[in-house]
Short mmCIF file of C-alpha atoms in Angstrom, two decimals:
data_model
loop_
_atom_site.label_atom_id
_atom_site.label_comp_id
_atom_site.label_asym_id
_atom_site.label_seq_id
_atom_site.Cartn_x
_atom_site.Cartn_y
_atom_site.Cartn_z
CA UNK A 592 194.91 26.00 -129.45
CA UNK A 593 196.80 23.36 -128.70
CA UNK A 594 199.05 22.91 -125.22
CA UNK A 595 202.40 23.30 -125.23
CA UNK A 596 204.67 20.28 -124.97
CA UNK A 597 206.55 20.23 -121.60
CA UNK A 598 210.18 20.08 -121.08
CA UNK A 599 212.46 20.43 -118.18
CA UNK A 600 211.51 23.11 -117.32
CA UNK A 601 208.22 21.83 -115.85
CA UNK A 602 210.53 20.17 -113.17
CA UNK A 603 210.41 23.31 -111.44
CA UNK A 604 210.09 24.39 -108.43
CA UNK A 605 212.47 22.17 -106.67
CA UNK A 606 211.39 19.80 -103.80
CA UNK A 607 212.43 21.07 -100.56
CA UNK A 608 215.09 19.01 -98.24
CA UNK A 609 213.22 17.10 -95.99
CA UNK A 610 213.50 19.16 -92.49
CA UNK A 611 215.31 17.77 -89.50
CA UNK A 612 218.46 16.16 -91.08
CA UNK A 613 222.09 17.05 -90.10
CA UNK A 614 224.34 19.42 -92.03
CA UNK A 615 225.98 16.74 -93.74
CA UNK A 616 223.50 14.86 -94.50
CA UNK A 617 221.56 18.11 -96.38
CA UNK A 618 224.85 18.34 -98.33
CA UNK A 619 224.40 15.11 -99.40
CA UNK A 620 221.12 15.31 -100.25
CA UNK A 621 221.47 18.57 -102.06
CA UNK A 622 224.44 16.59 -104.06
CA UNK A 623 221.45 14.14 -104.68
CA UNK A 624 219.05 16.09 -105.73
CA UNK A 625 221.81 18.44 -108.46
CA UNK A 626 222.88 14.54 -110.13
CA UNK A 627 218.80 13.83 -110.51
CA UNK A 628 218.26 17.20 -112.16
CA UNK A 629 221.42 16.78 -114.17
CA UNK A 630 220.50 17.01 -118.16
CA UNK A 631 216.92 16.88 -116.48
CA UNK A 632 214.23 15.53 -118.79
CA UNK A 633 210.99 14.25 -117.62
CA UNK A 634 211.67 10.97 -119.22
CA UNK A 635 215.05 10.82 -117.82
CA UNK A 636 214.33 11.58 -114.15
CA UNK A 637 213.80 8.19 -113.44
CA UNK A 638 217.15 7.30 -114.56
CA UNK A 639 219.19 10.30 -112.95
CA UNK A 640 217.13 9.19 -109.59
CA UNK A 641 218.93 5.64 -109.69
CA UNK A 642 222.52 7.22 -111.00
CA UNK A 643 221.73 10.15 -107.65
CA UNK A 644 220.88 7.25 -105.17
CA UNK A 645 224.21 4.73 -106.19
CA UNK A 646 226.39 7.41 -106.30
CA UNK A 647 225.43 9.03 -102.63
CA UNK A 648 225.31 5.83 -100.63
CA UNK A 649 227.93 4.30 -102.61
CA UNK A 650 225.44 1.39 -103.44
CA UNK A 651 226.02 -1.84 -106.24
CA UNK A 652 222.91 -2.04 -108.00
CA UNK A 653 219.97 0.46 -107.72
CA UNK A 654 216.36 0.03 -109.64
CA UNK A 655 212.88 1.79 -109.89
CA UNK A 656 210.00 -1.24 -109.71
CA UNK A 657 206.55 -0.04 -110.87
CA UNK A 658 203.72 -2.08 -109.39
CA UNK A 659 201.82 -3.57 -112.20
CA UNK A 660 198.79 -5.65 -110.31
CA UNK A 661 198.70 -6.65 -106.28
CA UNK A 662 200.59 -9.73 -107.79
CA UNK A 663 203.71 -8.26 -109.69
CA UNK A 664 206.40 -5.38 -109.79
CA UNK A 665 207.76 -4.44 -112.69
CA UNK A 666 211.82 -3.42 -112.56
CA UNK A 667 211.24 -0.64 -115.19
CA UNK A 668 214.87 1.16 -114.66
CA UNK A 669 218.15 -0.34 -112.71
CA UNK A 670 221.30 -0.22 -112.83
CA UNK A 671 224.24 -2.58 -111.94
CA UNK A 672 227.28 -0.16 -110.28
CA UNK A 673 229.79 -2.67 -109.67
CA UNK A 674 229.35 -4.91 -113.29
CA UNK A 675 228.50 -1.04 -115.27
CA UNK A 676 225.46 -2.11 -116.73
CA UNK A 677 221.64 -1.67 -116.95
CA UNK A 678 219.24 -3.59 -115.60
CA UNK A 679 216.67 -5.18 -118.02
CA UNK A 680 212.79 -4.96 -117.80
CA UNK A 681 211.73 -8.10 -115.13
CA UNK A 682 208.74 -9.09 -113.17
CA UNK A 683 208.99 -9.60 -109.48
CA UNK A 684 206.09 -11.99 -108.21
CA UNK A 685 205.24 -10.05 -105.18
CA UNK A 686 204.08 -13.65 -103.77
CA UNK A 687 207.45 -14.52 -102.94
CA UNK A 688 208.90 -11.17 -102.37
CA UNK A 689 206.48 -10.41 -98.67
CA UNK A 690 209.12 -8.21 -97.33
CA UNK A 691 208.86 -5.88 -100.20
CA UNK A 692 204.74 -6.52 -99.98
CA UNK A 693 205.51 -5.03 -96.29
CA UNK A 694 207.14 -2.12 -97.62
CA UNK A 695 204.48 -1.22 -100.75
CA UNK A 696 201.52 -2.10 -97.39
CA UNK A 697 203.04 0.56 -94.93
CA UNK A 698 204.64 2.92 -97.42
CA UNK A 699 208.02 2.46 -95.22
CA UNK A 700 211.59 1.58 -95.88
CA UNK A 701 212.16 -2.12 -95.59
CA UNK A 702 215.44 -4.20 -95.67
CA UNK A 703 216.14 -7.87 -96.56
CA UNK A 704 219.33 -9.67 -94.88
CA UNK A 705 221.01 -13.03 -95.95
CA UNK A 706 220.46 -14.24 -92.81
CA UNK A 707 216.51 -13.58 -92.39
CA UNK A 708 215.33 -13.64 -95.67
CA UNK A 709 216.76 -16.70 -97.47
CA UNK A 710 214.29 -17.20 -99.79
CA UNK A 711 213.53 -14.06 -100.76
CA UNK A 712 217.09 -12.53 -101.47
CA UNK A 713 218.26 -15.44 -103.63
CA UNK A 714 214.61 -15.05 -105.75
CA UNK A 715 215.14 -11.35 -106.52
CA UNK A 716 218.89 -11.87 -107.26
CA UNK A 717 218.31 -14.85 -109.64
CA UNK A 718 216.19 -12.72 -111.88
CA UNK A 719 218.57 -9.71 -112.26
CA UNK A 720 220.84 -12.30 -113.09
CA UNK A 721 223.60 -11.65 -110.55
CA UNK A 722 224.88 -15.38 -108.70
CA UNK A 723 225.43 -13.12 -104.99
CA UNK A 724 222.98 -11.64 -102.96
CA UNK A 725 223.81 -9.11 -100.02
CA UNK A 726 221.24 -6.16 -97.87
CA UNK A 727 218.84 -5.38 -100.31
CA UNK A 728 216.57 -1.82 -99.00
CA UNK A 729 213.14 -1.01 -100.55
CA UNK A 730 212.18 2.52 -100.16
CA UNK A 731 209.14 3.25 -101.20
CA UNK A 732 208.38 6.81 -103.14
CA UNK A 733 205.23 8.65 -102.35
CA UNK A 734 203.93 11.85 -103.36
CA UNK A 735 200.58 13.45 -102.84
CA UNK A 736 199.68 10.16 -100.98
CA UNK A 737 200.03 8.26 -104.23
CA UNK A 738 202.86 5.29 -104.21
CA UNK A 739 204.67 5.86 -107.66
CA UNK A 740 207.67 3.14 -107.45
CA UNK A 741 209.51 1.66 -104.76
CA UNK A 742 213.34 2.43 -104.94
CA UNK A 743 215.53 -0.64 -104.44
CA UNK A 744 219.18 -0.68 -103.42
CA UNK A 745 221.35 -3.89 -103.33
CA UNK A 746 225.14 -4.37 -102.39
CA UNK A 747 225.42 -8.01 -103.33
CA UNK A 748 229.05 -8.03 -104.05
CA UNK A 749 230.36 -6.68 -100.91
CA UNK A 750 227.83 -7.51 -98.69
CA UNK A 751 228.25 -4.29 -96.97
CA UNK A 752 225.03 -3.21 -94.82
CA UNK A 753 224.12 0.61 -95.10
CA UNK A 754 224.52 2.59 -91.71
CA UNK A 755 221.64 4.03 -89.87
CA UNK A 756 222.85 7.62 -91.17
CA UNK A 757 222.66 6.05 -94.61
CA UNK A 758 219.32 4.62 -94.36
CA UNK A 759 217.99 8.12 -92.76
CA UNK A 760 219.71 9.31 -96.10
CA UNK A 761 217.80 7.17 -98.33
CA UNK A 762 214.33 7.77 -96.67
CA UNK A 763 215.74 11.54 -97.49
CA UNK A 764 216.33 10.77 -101.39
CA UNK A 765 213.28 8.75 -101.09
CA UNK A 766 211.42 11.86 -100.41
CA UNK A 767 213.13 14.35 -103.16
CA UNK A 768 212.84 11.03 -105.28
CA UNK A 769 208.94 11.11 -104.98
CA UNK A 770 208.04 14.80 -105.66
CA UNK A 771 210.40 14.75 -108.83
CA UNK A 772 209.06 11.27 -110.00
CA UNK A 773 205.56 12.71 -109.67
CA UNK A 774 206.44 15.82 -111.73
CA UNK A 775 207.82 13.61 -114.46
CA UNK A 776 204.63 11.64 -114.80
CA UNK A 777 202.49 15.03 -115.00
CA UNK A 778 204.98 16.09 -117.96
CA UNK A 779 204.74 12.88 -119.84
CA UNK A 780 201.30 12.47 -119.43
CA UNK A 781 200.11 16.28 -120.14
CA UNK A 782 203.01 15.74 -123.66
CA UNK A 783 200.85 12.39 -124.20
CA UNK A 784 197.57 14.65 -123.92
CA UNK A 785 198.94 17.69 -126.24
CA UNK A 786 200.10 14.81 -129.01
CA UNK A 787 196.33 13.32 -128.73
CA UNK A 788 194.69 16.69 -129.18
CA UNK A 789 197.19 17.69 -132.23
CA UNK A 790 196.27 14.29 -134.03
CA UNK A 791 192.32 14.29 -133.26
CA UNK A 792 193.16 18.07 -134.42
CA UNK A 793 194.88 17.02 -137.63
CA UNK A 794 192.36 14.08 -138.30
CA UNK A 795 189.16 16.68 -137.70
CA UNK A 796 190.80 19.50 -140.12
CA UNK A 797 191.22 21.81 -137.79
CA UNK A 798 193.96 24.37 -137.22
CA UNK A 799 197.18 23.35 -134.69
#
């Protein structure tokens, strides 16, 4: 027999809130975690995690970067808040991004300022094509002990810093982020499996 496709509903059971955050900031990341799961779809989670993390901390541009080889990332979803458009596929050469090495190394939230990283701030705003740079965070998502993207957040425009509540909030979404990342890759690659088996099913004459 062959397996049954997955759907949504294999994003069940919810992550849990990370423990030891405030009232309002479990609020918040409850309001997070209903805009990911909102018209929830494995292969949309990645793009409901970007929508959840710009509209919570109030954020310009937000992205999902895959890491392709020790040498590149790989912006494979983002979104530009503030200009209401989508982010095209890019390559980041980690070589000249070491801050964002730093974070993918240590698995921890790293920030870039215009003041302390003038080279690297200016690199990674040239190739998403916006002319301003401003704090840029990379949060890196980890589940089961496996890295799975690192979440970036930018406010170039404004040049508005996030508050240390805010950056406690995105290590928060970072976490819900992770677990519901990690389901979306076991649906999409258990659908991938199911198609292979119908086809090698189909192509041996056998019953599906």
């Amino acid at each position: 027999p062959v397996a049954t496709i997955p759907d949504a509903s294999t994003l069940q059971p919810l992550p849990i809130v990370p423990p030891v955050v405030s009232e309002r900031e479990s609020a918040q990341l409850m309001k997070a975690l209903g805009i990911m799961l909102e018209k929830a779809s494995p292969d949309a989670i990645p793009e409901r995690i970007v929508q959840a993390t710009l509209n919570t901390l109030k954020a310009e541009i937000g992205a999902l970067l895959s890491l392709q080889d020790s040498s590149y990332a790989e912006i494979f979803v983002g979104y530009d808040r503030t200009m209401n458009r989508s982010i095209k596929a890019i390559s980041v050469n980690m070589e000249r991004q070491p801050t964002l090495q730093n974070a993918v190394e240590r698995r921890l939230q790293r920030p870039l300022f215009p003041d302390r990283n003038a080279e690297e701030l200016p690199d990674l705003y040239s190739r998403l094509d916006i002319e301003s740079v401003g704090p840029t965070y990379f949060q890196p998502l980890v589940s089961d002990g496996e890295l799975l993207a690192i979440l970036m957040v930018g406010l170039p425009y404004t040049a508005r810093e996030l508050t240390d509540q805010e950056q406690e909030l995105l290590k928060g979404i970072g976490i819900i982020a992770a677990n519901l990342l990690g389901l979306s890759f076991s649906a999409k690659k258990a659908r991938m499996n199911a198609e292979s088996r119908t086809i090698e099913a189909m192509m041996a004459g056998r019953p599906v």
